Coordinates of C-alpha atoms in Angstrom, one line a residue:
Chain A
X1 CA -14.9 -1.2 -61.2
X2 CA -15.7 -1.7 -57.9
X3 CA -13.9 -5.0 -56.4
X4 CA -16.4 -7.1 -54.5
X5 CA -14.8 -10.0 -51.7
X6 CA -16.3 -13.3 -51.8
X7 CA -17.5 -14.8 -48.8
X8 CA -18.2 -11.8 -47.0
X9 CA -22.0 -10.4 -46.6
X10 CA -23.1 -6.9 -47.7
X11 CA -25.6 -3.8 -47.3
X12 CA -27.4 -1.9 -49.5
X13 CA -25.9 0.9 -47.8
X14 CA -21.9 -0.6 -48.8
X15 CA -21.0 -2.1 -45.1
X16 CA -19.5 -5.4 -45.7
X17 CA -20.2 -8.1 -42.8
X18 CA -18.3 -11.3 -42.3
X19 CA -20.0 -13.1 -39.6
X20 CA -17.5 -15.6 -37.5
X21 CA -20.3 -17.6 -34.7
X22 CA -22.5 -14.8 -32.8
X23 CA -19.5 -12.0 -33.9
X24 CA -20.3 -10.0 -36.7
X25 CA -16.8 -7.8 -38.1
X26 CA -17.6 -4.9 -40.0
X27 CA -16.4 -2.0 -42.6
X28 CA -17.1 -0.1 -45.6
X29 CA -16.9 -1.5 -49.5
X30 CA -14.5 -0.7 -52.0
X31 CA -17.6 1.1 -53.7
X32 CA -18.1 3.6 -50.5
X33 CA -14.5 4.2 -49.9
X34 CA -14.1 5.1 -53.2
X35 CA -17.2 7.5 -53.7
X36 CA -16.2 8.9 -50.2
X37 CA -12.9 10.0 -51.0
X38 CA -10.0 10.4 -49.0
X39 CA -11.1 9.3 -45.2
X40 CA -9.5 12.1 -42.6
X41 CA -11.5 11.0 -39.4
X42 CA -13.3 7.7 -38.2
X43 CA -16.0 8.4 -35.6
X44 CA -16.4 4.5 -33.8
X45 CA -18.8 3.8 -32.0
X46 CA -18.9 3.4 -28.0
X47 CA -18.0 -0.3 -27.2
X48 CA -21.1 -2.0 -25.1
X49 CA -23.8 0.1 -26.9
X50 CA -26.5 -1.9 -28.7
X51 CA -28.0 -1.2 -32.4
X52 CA -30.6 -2.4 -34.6
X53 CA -30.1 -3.2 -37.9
X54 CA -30.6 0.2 -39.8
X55 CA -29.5 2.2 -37.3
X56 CA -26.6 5.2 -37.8
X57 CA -23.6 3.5 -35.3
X58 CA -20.6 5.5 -36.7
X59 CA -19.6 8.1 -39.3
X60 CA -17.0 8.8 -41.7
X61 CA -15.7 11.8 -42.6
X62 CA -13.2 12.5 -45.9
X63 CA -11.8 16.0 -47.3
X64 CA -15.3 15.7 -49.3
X65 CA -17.9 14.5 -47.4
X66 CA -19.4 12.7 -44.6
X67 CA -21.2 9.6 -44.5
X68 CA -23.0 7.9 -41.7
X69 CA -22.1 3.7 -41.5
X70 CA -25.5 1.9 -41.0
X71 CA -25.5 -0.8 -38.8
X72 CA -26.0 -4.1 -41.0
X73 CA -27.0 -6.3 -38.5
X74 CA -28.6 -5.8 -34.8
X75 CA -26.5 -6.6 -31.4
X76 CA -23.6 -5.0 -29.1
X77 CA -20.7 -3.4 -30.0
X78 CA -17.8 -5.3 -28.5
X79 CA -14.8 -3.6 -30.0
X80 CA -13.7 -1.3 -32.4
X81 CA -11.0 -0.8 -34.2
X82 CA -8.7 1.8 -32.9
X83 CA -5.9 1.7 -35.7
X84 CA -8.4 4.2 -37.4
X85 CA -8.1 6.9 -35.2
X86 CA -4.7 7.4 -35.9
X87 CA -4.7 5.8 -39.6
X88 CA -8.3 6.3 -41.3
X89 CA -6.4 6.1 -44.1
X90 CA -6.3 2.7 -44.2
X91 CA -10.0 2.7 -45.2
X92 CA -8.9 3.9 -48.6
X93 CA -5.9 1.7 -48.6
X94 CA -7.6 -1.6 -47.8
X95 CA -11.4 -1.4 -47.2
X96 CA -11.9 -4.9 -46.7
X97 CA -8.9 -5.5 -44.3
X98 CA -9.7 -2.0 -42.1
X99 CA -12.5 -3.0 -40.4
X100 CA -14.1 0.0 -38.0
X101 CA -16.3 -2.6 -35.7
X102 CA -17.0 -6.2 -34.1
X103 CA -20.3 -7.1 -32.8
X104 CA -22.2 -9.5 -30.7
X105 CA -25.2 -10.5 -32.5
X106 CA -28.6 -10.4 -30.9
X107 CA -30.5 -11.7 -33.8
X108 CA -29.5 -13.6 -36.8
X109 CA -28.8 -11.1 -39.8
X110 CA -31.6 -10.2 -42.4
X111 CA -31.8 -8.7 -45.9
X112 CA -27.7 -9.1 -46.6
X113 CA -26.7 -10.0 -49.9
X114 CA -23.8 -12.2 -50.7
X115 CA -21.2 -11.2 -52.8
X116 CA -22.9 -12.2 -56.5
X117 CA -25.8 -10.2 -55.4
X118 CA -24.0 -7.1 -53.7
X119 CA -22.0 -6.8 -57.5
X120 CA -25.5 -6.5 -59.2
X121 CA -26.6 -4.0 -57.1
X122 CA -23.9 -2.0 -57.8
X123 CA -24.6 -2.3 -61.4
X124 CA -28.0 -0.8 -61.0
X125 CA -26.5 2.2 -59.6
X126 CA -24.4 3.0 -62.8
Chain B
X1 CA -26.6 11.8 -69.1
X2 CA -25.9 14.1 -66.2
X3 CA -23.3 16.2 -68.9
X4 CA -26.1 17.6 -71.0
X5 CA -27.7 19.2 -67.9
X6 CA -24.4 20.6 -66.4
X7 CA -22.1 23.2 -68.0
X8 CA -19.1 22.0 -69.2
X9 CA -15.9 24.3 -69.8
X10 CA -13.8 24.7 -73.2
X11 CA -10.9 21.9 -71.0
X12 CA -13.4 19.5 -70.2
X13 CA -12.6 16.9 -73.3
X14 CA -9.0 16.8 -72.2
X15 CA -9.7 15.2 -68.7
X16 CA -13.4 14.0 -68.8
X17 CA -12.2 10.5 -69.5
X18 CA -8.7 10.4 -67.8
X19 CA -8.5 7.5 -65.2
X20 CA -9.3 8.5 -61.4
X21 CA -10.5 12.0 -62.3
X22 CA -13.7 12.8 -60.4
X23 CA -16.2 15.2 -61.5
X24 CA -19.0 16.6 -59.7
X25 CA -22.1 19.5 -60.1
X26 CA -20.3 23.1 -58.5
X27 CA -23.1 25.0 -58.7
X28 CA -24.6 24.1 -62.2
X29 CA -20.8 23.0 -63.4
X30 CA -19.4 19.7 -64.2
X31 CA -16.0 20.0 -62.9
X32 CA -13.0 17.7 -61.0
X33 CA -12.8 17.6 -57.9
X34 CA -10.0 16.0 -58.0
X35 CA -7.4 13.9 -60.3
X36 CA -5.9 10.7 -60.2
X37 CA -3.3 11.7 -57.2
X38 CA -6.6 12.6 -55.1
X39 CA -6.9 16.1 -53.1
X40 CA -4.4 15.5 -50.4
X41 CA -1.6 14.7 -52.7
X42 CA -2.6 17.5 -54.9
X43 CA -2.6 19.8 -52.2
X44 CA 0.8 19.0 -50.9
X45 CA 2.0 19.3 -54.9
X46 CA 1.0 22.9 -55.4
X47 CA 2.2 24.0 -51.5
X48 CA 5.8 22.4 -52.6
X49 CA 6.3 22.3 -56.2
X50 CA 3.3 23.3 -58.3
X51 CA -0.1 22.4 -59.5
X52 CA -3.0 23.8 -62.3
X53 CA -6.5 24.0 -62.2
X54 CA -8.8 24.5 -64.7
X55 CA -11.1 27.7 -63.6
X56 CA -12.6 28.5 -66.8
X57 CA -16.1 28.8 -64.7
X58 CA -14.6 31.7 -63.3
X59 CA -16.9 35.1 -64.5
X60 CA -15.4 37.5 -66.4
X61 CA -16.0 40.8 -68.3
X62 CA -14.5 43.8 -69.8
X63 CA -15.9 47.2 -68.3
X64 CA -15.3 50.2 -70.7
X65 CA -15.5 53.8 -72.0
X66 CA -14.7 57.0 -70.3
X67 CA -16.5 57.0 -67.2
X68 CA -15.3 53.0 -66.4
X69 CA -13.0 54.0 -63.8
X70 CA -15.0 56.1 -62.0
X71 CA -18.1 53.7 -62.5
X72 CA -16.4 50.7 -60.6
X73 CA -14.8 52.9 -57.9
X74 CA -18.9 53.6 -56.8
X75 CA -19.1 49.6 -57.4
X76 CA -16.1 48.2 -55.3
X77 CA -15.1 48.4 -52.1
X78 CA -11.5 49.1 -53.0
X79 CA -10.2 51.7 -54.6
X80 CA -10.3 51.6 -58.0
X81 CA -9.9 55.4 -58.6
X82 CA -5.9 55.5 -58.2
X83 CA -5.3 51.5 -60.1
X84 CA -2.3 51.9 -62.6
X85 CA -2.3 50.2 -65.8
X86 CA -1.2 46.6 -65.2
X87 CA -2.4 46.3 -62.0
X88 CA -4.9 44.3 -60.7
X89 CA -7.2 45.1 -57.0
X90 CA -9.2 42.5 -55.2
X91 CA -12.3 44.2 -53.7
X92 CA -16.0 43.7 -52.8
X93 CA -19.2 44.9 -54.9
X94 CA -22.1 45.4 -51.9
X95 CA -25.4 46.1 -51.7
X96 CA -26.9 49.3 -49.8
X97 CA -27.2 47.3 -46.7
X98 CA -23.6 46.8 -46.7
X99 CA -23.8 42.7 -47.4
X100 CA -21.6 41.1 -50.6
X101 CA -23.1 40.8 -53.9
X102 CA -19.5 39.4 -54.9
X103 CA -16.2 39.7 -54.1
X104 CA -14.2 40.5 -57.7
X105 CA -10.9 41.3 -59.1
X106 CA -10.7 44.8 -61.0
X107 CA -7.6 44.7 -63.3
X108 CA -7.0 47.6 -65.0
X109 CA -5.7 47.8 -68.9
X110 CA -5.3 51.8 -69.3
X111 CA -7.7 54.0 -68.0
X112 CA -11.1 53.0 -69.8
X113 CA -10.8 49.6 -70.1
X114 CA -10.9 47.4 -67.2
X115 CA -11.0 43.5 -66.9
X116 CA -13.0 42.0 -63.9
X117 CA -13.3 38.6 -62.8
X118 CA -16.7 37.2 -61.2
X119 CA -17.3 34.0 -59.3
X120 CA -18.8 31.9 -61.0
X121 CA -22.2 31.1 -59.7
X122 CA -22.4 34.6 -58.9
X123 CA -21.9 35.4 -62.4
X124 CA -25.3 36.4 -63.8
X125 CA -25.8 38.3 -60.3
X126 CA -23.2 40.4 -61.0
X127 CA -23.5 41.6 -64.6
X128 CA -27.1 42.2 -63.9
X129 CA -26.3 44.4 -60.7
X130 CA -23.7 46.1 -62.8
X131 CA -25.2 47.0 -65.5
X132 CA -28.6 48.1 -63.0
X133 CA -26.1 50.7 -62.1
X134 CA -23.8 51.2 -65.3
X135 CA -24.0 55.0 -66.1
X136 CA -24.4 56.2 -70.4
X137 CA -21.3 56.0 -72.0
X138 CA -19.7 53.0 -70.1
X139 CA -20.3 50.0 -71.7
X140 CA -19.9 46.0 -69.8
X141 CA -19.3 43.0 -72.2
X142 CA -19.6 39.8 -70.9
X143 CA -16.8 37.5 -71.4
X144 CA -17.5 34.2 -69.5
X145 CA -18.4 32.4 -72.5
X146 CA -15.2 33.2 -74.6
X147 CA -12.6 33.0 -71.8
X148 CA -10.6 29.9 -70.4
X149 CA -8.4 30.0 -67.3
X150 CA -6.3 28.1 -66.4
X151 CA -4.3 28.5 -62.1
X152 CA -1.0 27.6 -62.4
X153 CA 0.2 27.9 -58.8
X154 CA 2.9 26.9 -56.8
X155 CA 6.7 28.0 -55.7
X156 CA 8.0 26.6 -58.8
X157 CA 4.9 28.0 -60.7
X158 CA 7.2 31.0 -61.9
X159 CA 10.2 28.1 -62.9
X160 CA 7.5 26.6 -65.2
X161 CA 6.2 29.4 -66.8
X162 CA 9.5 31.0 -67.4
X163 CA 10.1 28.9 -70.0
X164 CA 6.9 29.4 -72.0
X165 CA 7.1 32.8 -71.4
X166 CA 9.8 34.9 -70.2
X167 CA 7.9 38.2 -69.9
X168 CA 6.2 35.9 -66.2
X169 CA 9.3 36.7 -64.2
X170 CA 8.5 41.0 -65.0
X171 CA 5.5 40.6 -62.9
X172 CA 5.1 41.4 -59.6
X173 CA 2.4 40.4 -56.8
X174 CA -0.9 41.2 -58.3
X175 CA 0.8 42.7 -61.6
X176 CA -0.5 41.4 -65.2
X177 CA -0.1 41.8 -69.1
X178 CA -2.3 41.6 -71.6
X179 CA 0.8 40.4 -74.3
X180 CA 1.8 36.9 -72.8
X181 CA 2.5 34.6 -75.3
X182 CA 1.5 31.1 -74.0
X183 CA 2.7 28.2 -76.4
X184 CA 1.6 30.4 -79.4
X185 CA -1.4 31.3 -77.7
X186 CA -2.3 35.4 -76.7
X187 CA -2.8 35.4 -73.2
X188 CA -3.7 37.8 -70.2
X189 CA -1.3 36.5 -67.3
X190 CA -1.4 38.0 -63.5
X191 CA 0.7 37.0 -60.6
X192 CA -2.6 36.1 -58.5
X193 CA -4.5 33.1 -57.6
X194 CA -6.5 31.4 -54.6
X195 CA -4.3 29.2 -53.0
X196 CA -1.7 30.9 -50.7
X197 CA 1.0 30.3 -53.1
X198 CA 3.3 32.2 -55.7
X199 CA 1.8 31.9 -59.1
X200 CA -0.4 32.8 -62.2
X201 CA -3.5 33.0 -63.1
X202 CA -4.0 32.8 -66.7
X203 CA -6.5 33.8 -69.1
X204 CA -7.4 32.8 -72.8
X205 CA -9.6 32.7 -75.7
X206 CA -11.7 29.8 -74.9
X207 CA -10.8 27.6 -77.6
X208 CA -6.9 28.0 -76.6
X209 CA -7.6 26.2 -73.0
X210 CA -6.7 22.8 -74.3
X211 CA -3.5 23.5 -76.0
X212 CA -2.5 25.4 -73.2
X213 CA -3.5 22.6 -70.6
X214 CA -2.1 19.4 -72.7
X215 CA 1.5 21.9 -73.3
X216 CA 1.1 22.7 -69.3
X217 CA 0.6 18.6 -68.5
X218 CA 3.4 17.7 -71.2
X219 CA 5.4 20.0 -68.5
X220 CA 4.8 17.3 -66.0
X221 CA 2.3 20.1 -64.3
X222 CA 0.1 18.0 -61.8
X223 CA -3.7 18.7 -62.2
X224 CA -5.6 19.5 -59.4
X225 CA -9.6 19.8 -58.7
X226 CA -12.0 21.7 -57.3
X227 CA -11.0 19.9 -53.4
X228 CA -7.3 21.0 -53.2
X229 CA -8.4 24.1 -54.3
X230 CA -11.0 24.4 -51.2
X231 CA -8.4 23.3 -48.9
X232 CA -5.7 25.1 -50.1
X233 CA -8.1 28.3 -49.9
X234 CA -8.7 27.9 -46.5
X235 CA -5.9 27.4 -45.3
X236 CA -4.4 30.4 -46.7
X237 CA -7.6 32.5 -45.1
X238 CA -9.0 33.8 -48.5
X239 CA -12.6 33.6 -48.4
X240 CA -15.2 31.5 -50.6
X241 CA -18.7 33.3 -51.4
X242 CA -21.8 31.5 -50.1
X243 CA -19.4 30.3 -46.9
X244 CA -17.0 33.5 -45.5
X245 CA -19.3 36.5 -47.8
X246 CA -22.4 36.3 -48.7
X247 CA -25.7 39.1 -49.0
X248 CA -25.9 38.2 -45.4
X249 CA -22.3 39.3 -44.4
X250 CA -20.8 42.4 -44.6
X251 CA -17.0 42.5 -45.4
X252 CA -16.3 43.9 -41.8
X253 CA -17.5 41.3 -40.1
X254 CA -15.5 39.1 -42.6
X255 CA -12.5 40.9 -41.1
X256 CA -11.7 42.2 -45.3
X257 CA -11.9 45.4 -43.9
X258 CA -8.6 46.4 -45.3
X259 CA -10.0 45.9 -48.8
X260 CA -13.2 48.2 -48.0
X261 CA -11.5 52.1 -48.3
X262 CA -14.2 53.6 -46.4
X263 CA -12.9 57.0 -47.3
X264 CA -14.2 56.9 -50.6
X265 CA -17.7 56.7 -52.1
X266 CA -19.3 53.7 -52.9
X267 CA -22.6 51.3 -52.7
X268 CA -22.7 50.0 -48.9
X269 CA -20.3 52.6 -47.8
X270 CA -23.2 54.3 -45.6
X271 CA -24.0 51.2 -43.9
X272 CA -20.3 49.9 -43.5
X273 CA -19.3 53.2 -41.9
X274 CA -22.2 52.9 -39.5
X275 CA -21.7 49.2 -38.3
X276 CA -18.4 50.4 -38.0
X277 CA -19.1 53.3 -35.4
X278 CA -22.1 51.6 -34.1
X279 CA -19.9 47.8 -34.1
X280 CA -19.5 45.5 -35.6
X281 CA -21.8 42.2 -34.4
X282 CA -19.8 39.4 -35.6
X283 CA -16.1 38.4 -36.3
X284 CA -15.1 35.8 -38.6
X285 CA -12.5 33.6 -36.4
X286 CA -10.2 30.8 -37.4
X287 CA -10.3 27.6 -34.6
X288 CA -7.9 24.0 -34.4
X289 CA -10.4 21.1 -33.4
X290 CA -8.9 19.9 -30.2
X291 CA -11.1 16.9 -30.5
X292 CA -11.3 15.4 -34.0
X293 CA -13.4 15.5 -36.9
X294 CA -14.4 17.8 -39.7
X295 CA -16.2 21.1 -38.8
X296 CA -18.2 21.8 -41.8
X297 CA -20.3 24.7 -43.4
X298 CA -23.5 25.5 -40.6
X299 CA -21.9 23.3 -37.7
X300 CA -23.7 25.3 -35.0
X301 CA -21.0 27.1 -32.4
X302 CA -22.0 27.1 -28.5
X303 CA -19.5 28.9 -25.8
X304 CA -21.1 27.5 -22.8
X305 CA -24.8 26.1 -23.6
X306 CA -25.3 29.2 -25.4
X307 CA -24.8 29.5 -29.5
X308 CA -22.8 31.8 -30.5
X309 CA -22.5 31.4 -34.0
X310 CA -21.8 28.6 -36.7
X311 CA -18.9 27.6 -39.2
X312 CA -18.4 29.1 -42.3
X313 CA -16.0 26.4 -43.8
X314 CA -13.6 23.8 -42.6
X315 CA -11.5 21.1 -43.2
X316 CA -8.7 18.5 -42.2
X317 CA -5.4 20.6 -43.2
X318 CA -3.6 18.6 -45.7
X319 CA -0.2 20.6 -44.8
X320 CA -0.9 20.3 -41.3
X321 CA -2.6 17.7 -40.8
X322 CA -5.1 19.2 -38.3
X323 CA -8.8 19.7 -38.4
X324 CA -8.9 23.7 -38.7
X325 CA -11.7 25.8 -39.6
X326 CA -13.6 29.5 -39.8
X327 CA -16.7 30.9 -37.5
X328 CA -18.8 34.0 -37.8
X329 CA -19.4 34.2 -34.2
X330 CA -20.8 37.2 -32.3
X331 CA -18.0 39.4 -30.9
X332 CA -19.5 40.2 -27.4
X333 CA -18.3 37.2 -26.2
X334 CA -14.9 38.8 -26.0
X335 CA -12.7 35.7 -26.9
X336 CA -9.9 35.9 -27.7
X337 CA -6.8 33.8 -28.8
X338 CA -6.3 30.3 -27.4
X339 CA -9.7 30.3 -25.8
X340 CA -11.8 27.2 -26.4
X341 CA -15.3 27.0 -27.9
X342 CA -17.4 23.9 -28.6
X343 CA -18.7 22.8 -32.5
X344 CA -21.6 20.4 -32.6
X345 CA -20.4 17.5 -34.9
X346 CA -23.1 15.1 -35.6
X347 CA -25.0 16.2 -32.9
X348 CA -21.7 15.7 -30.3
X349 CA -20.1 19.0 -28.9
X350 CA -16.4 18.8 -29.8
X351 CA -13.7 21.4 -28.6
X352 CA -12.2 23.6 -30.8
X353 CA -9.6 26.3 -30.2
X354 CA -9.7 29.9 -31.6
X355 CA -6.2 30.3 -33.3
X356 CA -4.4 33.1 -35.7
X357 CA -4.7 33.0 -39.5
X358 CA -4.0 32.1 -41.8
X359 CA -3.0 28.4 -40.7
X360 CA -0.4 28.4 -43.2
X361 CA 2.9 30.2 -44.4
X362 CA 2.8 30.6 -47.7
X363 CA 5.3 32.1 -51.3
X364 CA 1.8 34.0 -52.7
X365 CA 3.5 37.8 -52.7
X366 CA 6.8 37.2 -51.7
X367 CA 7.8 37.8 -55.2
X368 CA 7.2 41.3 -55.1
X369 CA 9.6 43.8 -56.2

C-alpha cells in the first residue's frame, strides 16, 4: 500500500507539491519511488529555467528504469536539491522528505488533487 | 489477470506472493526482478557470500544418437568435436552470414548424448534451426518444459552446496554430473553460471524446483531477480542476446572470438573467416560515465559530432558504484584505452570513458583444478 501525506497536493503523474506562498516544493510519491525501484541518478533541473505545467523538468533514473518528473505546476526553478546528486537514495528512503525541486509560481496550480483524491486514483490503477 | 497470459515457471508458487518480490514480463515470462532486499543488495549478496535465482526459463534440450557430436560441432562455434564426458563448452550457433542465432552451452554426457542450454526467448528459434539442420540418425528432444533450474552463485556457493551434496566440491570450472543428489532430488549440477562468480548451476525435473528452492531458502540462501542478475552479468563482461549478440552481430565484433575455433567447420565459419581477413567493422568496448547517469540499451555514441555507434547495455555498478557500460562502436576510429567518447542521455551528450573489462574481479573459475 502506497502511503499517501496529507496536506500536500498531487499529480496524476505521482509528483507530490506542497505549495508555501508563490513557492511550490516538489518530489516523487511513495507510489513512483516504489514502482521505480532503486534510484541511482537524479537529473535536476537548471535553476532559473521556466516550465509549464506538463512539461518533462527532470528525470530519474533507477537500476530498472527511467522515468521523466513532469512539472506539476508552471513557474521558475529557484533551487534544487543537491543532496540527491550524491544520495538519490534518499528518494527510496523518504520520498516525501527528499524533495528534487522548489519553484516560483507563475500561475496558480490547476488539476492537483489533494490527498483523499490522489489515494483513489491510485486505486484505479490496481 | 496478467498471470494467465505470461508463462510462469514450476518455482513460481513459492515466491509469487512473498512480500516485496517484484515480478515483471521477460520476454513472454512472469519472473522477479527482484526480492524483498531489492537488486543492489542482492547484488552485493552473491559478489560476497552467495545468492540463487530461479532460471527455469532457461531452454534446454538433449541432442542424441551417433552422429550428435559431429552434428553440433557444424552448429557451434566452439569445438565440440574434442568435449570429454563431463564437460561442458560455451559457444555460439550462427547463421551463414556469420550473425548469432544464440549463444548456448553444449555439455557433453558420453559421446552421443549431449545436453544444451538455450536462452530462453530464443528458445523456439533455436530448436527449429536445429532441427532445419539435424542430419538422420541424430535425434533433438526438447526439454524446456520438464526442466527447472535453479543459479546458486556466489564464493560461498560451493560452502552451501557441500553440504547437500558432497560430490559439488569434485567439480571443476565448467565440469558437471549427471548423479547429484539434491535434497533427495536427481540433479544435473555444473560449476557454471552468469554472474562472474564461483558457483552452480543446477538442473531438475521440473516438479523438484520447489523442494529444491524452499531446502535452498531454509539454508538462509538469499533470492535474487532477474536485475542483479543483469548487473552482475555486466559487470563480469558475459554478454546478454538481443543487447551484446544478436542476428545483427557477429561474435567477432562481440570480441567472443576466442569461443569461435575458426579452424574448424561450421555454419558462419565462411563469413567469420572473411570479416576476419577483410576486418572486422565494429568492436564491442566497455566505458565509465565520467558524467553521471545510466547509459542504456540504443543510447546513441558520438566521438566528435559524428556517431560512431550506440550502447549495447549498461548500468550503475552495484560493486562499484559507477555508471559503466558496453558499445558496439566502429573500430576505425582507432580509440583506444582511456580515451573519452560522448553518450547521448536524454537528449544531453554526457562523457564517458573507454576502460578494460571486465569492470569486476571475480571467484567464477578460480576453483579449477
Amino acid at each position: 500500500m502506497s502511503k499517501v501525506v496529507e496536506g500536500l497536493l498531487y499529480s496524476e503523474d505521482h509528483e507530490w507539491v506542497s505549495i508555501e506562498g508563490d513557492i511550490a516544493t516538489v518530489g516523487i510519491t511513495d507510489y513512483a519511488q516504489d514502482e521505480l525501484g532503486e534510484v541511482v541518478y537524479v537529473e535536476l533541473p537548471q535553476e532559473n529555467s521556466d516550465f509549464e505545467s506538463g512539461e518533462e523538468v527532470s528525470e530519474i533514473e533507477s537500476v530498472k528504469a527511467d522515468s521523466a518528473v513532469y512539472c506539476p505546476v508552471s513557474g521558475t526553478v529557484i533551487e534544487t536539491n543537491s543532496e540527491l546528486e550524491a544520495k538519490p537514495e534518499l528518494i527510496n528512503q523518504d520520498c516525501y522528505k527528499a524533495w528534487i525541486f522548489r519553484m516560483r509560481l507563475s500561475s496558480q496550480p490547476e488539476d492537483l488533487l489533494d490527498a483523499k483524491a490522489y489515494s483513489e486514483f491510485l486505486k484505479t490503477l490496481k | 489477470m496478467i498471470e494467465t497470459e505470461l508463462r510462469t515457471t514450476p518455482i513460481y508458487d513459492c515466491y509469487k506472493d512473498e512480500p516485496g518480490v517484484k515480478l515483471i514480463d521477460f520476454g513472454g515470462w512472469y519472473l522477479p526482478v527482484n526480492f524483498s532486499s531489492g537488486i543492489i543488495a542482492e547484488h552485493l549478496e552473491v559478489r560476497s557470500n552467495v545468492g540463487m535465482f530461479d532460471v527455469s526459463h532457461m531452454g534446454e534440450c538433449m541432442v542424441t544418437g551417433p552422429g550428435a557430436r559431429a552434428f553440433l560441432d557444424w552448429m557451434i562455434t566452439n569445438d565440440v568435436a574434442s568435449l570429454r564426458p563431463g564437460h561442458v563448452v560455451y559457444g555460439m550457433m550462427c547463421y551463414e552470414r556469420g550473425t548469432v542465432v544464440d549463444d548456448l552451452l553444449v555439455y557433453c554426457i558420453d559421446d552421443s548424448r549431449f545436453f544444451v542450454v538455450l536462452n530462453a526467448s530464443n528458445a523456439d528459434k533455436d530448436l527449429a534451426y536445429l532441427l532445419d539442420h539435424k542430419p538422420e540418425g541424430v535425434a533433438i528432444e526438447d526439454l524446456c518444459d520438464a526442466t527447472s533450474q535453479i543459479a546458486l552463485q556466489g564464493p560461498n556457493a560451493e560452502q552451501v552446496l557441500k553440504g547437500v551434496w558432497p560430490g559439488c566440491t569434485e567439480l571443476g570450472f565448467f565440469d558437471f554430473s549427471v548423479n547429484a543428489s539434491i535434497f533427495g532430488c536427481r540433479a544435473l549440477v555444473s560449476r557454471t553460471g552468469y554472474t562472474g562468480e564461483d558457483g552452480f548451476e543446477i538442473y531438475l525435473k521440473s516438479s523438484d524446483g520447489p523442494k529444491v528452492w524452499k531446502a535452498l531458502l531454509e539454508k538462509g540462501v538469499m533470492p535474487c531477480g532477474l536485475g542483479a542478475r543483469d548487473t552482475l552479468r555486466m559487470e563480469a563482461k558475459l554478454p546478454l542476446y538481443g543487447h551484446e549478440l544478436s542476428d545483427q552481430i557477429t561474435p567477432l565484433e562481440a570480441n567472443l572470438g576466442v569461443f569461435v575455433k575458426l579452424d574448424k567447420s561450421f555454419i558462419g565459419r565462411d563469413a567469420l573467416l572473411k570479416q576476419k581477413e577483410e576486418g572486422i567493422p565494429r568492436s564491442l568496448r566497455g566505458f565509465e560515465m565520467v558524467e553521471g547517469g545510466v547509459a542504456r540499451y540504443l543510447y546513441s555514441v558520438y566521438l566528435n559530432d559524428e556517431q560512431i555507434g550506440y550502447v549495447t547495455s549498461g548500468c550503475k555498478s552495484p560493486s562499484l558504484d559507477k555508471f559503466v557500460g558496453y558499445a558496439l562502436i566502429r573500430r576505425d576510429t582507432g580509440l583506444k584505452f582511456g580515451d573519452l567518447i560522448d553518450i547521448e542521455i536524454h537528449g544531453k551528450l554526457r562523457k564517458a570513458k573507454l576502460v578494460k573489462t571486465p569492470f569486476c574481479k571475480h571467484s567464477a573459475g578460480k576453483s579449477e583444478a
